[in-house]
Amino acid sequence: MLVELTDIRKKYDKEVLKVDKLLFQKGLIYGIIGPSGAGKSTLLRIINLLTPFNSGTYQFMGRPLPSNGQERLKLQRKMALVFQKTLLFKDSVWNNVAYGLKARGFSRSEITQRVGELLEQVGLQELAFRRADTLSGGEAQRIAIARAVAFEPHLLLLDEPTANLDPGNIELIEKMIRQLNRTKSITVVMVTHNVFQAHRIAQEVIFIHEGRIVESGPTEQIFEEPLDPRTKAFVEGRMIY
Amino acid sequence: MSRLLEGFVEAFQLIIALDPALLQIVFLSLRVSILAIIISTLLGVPLGTLLGLKPERKTRFVNKIIFTFMGMPPVVAGLVIYLFLSRQGPLGVLGLLYTPTAMIIAQVFLSFPIVTGLTMVGIRAKGSEVEEIARSLGAGSALAAWTVVRELRIAILGAIITGFSRVVAEVGAVMIVGGNIAGHTRVMTTAIVLETRRGNFELAIGLGIVLLMLSFIVNSVLYNIQRGGE
Ligand SMILES: Nc1ncnc2c1ncn2[C@@H]1O[C@H](COP(=O)(O)OP(=O)(O)OP(=O)(O)O)[C@@H](O)[C@H]1O
Ligand SMILES: [Mg+2]
């Protein structure tokens, strides 16, 4: 198992997340769906070790969370998170994509090679030396994903990676995600508002409502034969929230 | 009226002729204020970044102290430093009173809270977001903090330039701790006070013009950087 969460609870002013059991298996694409405020982003941040949780156990590749800062950083470096609100550094596109590689101390030649490859993959090589804050929304999102996968994480966490994009860019990004999953066997956990997108791309779907996992399972099952009436209402677009 | 006009004409002559007395004062002013702002930057930018990355509720008390010191009247700053450096003061043995070093200390005392406070405010707006992105990409604490500083460089530069403008133009503190000694601790602002009192308007006006030009240059640079950076 790549990630295993048990009895994880997260409180802000009130409890926003209460996960009894959540497993992510290596090599799959997971879709996390649920209404706004359900706790989807919070869950991704907890998995990425950006937000501490109040209680529960977290295991990565069968090992418990290290308490030592250096070890935690090592663990954190096995993952990447693309945030709901993308922010590229005010720097060149090239330097943005190279960031994670530099942080990990990759050699110059390796960085040059990988960044070049990735920019080609996302079809933006001609923008390498543009300031990243001058890109269009779709270009920026492609670069954000390229930046997150440059160092080939085991686990790629995506928070609404195609929100506010046009159909062309959505298709491009979905293709990218599938390809990364297939060719580099990166496990993907993708949060999306869009149930159709979850249907298209995920092998497993997790439905979160009010901080709890209502139902999870193979995509077909969640869409065709959901067990919980709330899941059924949500995937059919009838949930009022 | 003619006296004033005459003063202006002579002031321009002094500037154009690069009058040694005027230059000496200008250079001392710049040396003192630039050194002070460098020290304030080295101390204030890291501290402001650290504070700006903490949640506001955890730094409320420190905020109040910094904001109070940001608005400190220069004469009060001068008085405090004077008391420390005077012969009976705790640092009296160093013999720093009425030296450029004393003026630098006083100006650090004035500009450090400004650089720290404005850096903190600038970082608070977007710093934690940048820090999180850096960490999500595998940055350790040091690299994450450096990334925050780089990303918010415009706001930080604004903090530094504001601090510089404040100290280069203040009179009270340098007057008290420097003593306005000709050729030794006389800077532009204190010279203007003295020459005006003596009725030597040409030098006073000349220095006033230099101060204004300096302010114009510094603010144009800031303005261009801010426009270019957005
Ligand atoms: N830093 C925080 N402080 C206080 N409350 C927070 C914080 N972050 C999130 N919350 C609360 O936790 C709950 C879950 O938020 P979260 O961002 O995880 O929802 P989400 O499922 O991602 O929603 P959306 O689909 O709108 O992005 C919300 O009620 C939110 O207000
Ligand atoms: Mg969210």
XYZ file of N, CA and C in Angstrom, chain B residues 99-197:
297
model
N 29.998 60.707 16.825
C 30.747 60.119 15.706
C 29.727 59.642 14.661
N 30.192 59.436 13.438
C 29.282 58.874 12.431
C 28.708 57.525 12.873
N 29.494 56.749 13.608
C 28.997 55.455 14.086
C 27.748 55.638 14.946
N 27.769 56.654 15.802
C 26.595 56.914 16.642
C 25.377 57.236 15.782
N 25.614 57.978 14.691
C 24.500 58.330 13.810
C 23.967 57.089 13.101
N 24.889 56.202 12.730
C 24.449 54.961 12.079
C 23.594 54.146 13.048
N 24.065 54.074 14.313
C 23.293 53.319 15.312
C 21.890 53.914 15.461
N 21.828 55.235 15.542
C 20.520 55.889 15.706
C 19.621 55.614 14.499
N 20.200 55.639 13.311
C 19.390 55.412 12.112
C 18.967 53.955 11.970
N 19.815 53.047 12.461
C 19.406 51.637 12.481
C 18.202 51.494 13.416
N 18.294 52.150 14.554
C 17.222 52.124 15.542
C 15.904 52.628 14.933
N 16.009 53.604 14.036
C 14.816 54.144 13.383
C 14.335 53.272 12.230
N 15.268 52.728 11.427
C 14.850 52.047 10.200
C 14.614 50.554 10.383
N 15.226 49.958 11.387
C 15.042 48.520 11.601
C 13.568 48.155 11.805
N 12.825 48.889 12.657
C 11.398 48.554 12.809
C 10.610 48.755 11.516
N 11.001 49.758 10.722
C 10.274 50.012 9.467
C 10.498 48.858 8.498
N 11.775 48.465 8.329
C 12.073 47.369 7.411
C 11.396 46.085 7.903
N 11.503 45.820 9.198
C 10.901 44.602 9.747
C 9.387 44.619 9.575
N 8.772 45.718 9.974
C 7.305 45.805 9.958
C 6.735 45.725 8.550
N 7.323 46.488 7.618
C 6.788 46.483 6.253
C 7.084 45.155 5.559
N 8.236 44.528 5.862
C 8.507 43.201 5.316
C 7.459 42.221 5.826
N 7.186 42.288 7.108
C 6.201 41.383 7.708
C 4.838 41.537 7.038
N 4.416 42.774 6.850
C 3.112 43.016 6.224
C 3.103 42.470 4.791
N 4.203 42.722 4.065
C 4.289 42.243 2.683
C 4.275 40.731 2.597
N 4.976 40.072 3.517
C 5.057 38.616 3.502
C 3.708 38.012 3.889
N 3.040 38.658 4.841
C 1.804 38.069 5.369
C 0.760 37.866 4.278
N 0.730 38.767 3.300
C -0.295 38.702 2.271
C -0.238 37.391 1.485
N 0.954 36.948 1.108
C 1.030 35.807 0.196
C 2.099 34.795 0.608
N 2.835 35.124 1.689
C 4.005 34.326 2.050
C 3.706 32.872 2.365
N 2.669 32.618 3.152
C 2.416 31.221 3.545
C 2.039 30.385 2.342
N 1.341 31.018 1.395
C 0.967 30.294 0.191
C 2.227 29.887 -0.586
N 3.134 30.843 -0.744
C 4.379 30.546 -1.465
C 5.186 29.493 -0.707
N 5.233 29.625 0.614
C 5.990 28.676 1.422
C 5.440 27.257 1.243
N 4.128 27.137 1.234
C 3.511 25.819 1.073
C 3.831 25.229 -0.291
N 3.775 26.061 -1.316
C 4.074 25.553 -2.656
C 5.518 25.082 -2.704
N 6.402 25.877 -2.121
C 7.816 25.487 -2.093
C 7.970 24.138 -1.379
N 7.306 24.008 -0.236
C 7.453 22.758 0.515
C 6.825 21.580 -0.221
N 5.709 21.839 -0.917
C 5.076 20.753 -1.666
C 5.965 20.280 -2.808
N 6.914 21.126 -3.200
C 7.835 20.744 -4.275
C 9.154 20.222 -3.713
N 9.211 20.050 -2.390
C 10.380 19.410 -1.787
C 11.412 20.345 -1.186
N 11.060 21.628 -1.011
C 12.024 22.550 -0.407
C 12.095 22.335 1.100
N 13.301 22.386 1.659
C 13.459 22.386 3.109
C 13.127 23.774 3.640
N 13.195 23.963 4.968
C 12.773 25.254 5.540
C 13.572 26.420 4.996
N 14.893 26.251 4.862
C 15.731 27.364 4.431
C 15.397 27.761 2.994
N 15.291 26.778 2.106
C 14.970 27.088 0.712
C 13.569 27.672 0.598
N 12.636 27.146 1.397
C 11.259 27.662 1.351
C 11.242 29.137 1.752
N 11.968 29.489 2.816
C 12.005 30.879 3.273
C 12.652 31.768 2.210
N 13.716 31.284 1.614
C 14.401 32.042 0.569
C 13.473 32.256 -0.627
N 12.693 31.234 -0.962
C 11.747 31.346 -2.072
C 10.700 32.419 -1.773
N 10.251 32.456 -0.524
C 9.279 33.476 -0.115
C 9.870 34.872 -0.302
N 11.109 35.050 0.144
C 11.766 36.361 0.014
C 11.901 36.744 -1.460
N 12.313 35.793 -2.268
C 12.467 36.065 -3.696
C 11.140 36.436 -4.347
N 10.119 35.671 -3.981
C 8.801 35.874 -4.591
C 8.213 37.233 -4.199
N 8.480 37.664 -2.975
C 7.910 38.917 -2.492
C 8.971 40.026 -2.489
N 9.944 39.899 -3.371
C 11.072 40.837 -3.388
C 10.635 42.276 -3.588
N 9.565 42.483 -4.347
C 9.116 43.850 -4.622
C 8.650 44.519 -3.327
N 7.851 43.788 -2.564
C 7.349 44.338 -1.304
C 8.511 44.595 -0.344
N 9.477 43.674 -0.333
C 10.615 43.817 0.573
C 11.477 45.009 0.166
N 11.679 45.143 -1.141
C 12.441 46.290 -1.626
C 11.738 47.590 -1.242
N 10.428 47.591 -1.329
C 9.651 48.754 -0.907
C 9.902 49.069 0.561
N 9.975 48.033 1.384
C 10.228 48.225 2.814
C 11.599 48.858 3.022
N 12.588 48.366 2.283
C 13.956 48.866 2.445
C 14.046 50.331 1.998
N 13.429 50.624 0.862
C 13.509 51.987 0.336
C 12.756 52.970 1.226
N 11.626 52.525 1.765
C 10.895 53.384 2.704
C 11.758 53.696 3.921
N 12.431 52.674 4.431
C 13.321 52.869 5.578
C 14.434 53.853 5.251
N 15.003 53.708 4.057
C 16.087 54.602 3.646
C 15.596 56.047 3.533
N 14.450 56.231 2.888
C 13.918 57.591 2.722
C 13.698 58.241 4.084
N 13.220 57.437 5.011
C 12.939 57.992 6.336
C 14.233 58.470 7.003
N 15.284 57.645 6.988
C 16.471 58.028 7.745
C 17.301 59.096 7.057
N 17.317 59.082 5.734
C 18.166 60.063 5.062
C 17.579 61.462 5.245
N 16.285 61.524 5.520
C 15.626 62.826 5.639
C 15.417 63.284 7.074
N 15.795 62.435 8.045
C 15.489 62.853 9.426
C 16.602 63.734 10.004
N 16.228 64.615 10.914
C 17.185 65.535 11.527
C 17.442 65.203 12.988
N 16.356 64.941 13.691
C 16.402 64.893 15.152
C 17.447 63.959 15.719
N 17.455 62.730 15.238
C 18.338 61.729 15.832
C 19.803 62.036 15.553
N 20.119 62.343 14.281
C 21.529 62.599 13.952
C 22.044 63.872 14.607
N 21.129 64.818 14.802
C 21.524 66.068 15.463
C 21.954 65.772 16.901
N 21.144 64.977 17.596
C 21.435 64.711 19.005
C 22.681 63.844 19.187
N 22.792 62.763 18.437
C 23.912 61.847 18.687
C 25.154 62.197 17.878
N 24.962 62.965 16.789
C 26.118 63.321 15.959
C 26.692 64.672 16.333
N 25.829 65.571 16.773
C 26.289 66.885 17.209
C 26.548 67.869 16.090
N 26.334 67.487 14.845
C 26.472 68.402 13.718
C 27.853 69.066 13.677
N 28.891 68.265 13.825
C 30.249 68.808 13.809
C 30.730 68.907 12.359
N 31.172 70.126 11.987
C 31.576 70.348 10.597
C 32.685 69.384 10.201
N 32.546 68.797 9.019
C 33.574 67.912 8.502
C 33.624 66.568 9.193
N 32.779 66.351 10.173
C 32.872 65.101 10.929
C 31.512 64.395 11.012
N 30.525 65.121 11.502
C 29.194 64.507 11.631
C 28.098 65.379 11.020
N 28.486 66.311 10.189
C 27.464 67.178 9.596
C 26.885 66.531 8.350
N 25.597 66.261 8.375
C 24.932 65.644 7.220
C 23.975 66.653 6.604
N 23.306 66.268 5.542
C 22.488 67.229 4.789
C 21.440 67.904 5.656
N 20.700 67.105 6.416
C 19.586 67.707 7.160
C 20.077 68.632 8.261
N 21.111 68.208 8.974
C 21.591 69.068 10.065
C 22.255 70.312 9.498
N 22.909 70.175 8.356
C 23.528 71.343 7.722
C 22.457 72.342 7.298
N 21.347 71.836 6.792
C 20.261 72.739 6.364
C 19.765 73.541 7.558
N 19.580 72.854 8.694
C 19.110 73.550 9.889
C 20.078 74.677 10.249
N 21.358 74.339 10.304
C 22.369 75.309 10.727
C 22.476 76.488 9.759
N 22.597 76.175 8.459
C 22.816 77.228 7.469
C 21.607 78.142 7.367
N 20.428 77.582 7.556
C 19.225 78.416 7.520
C 19.257 79.401 8.679
N 19.621 78.865 9.849
C 19.685 79.733 11.026
C 20.704 80.849 10.847
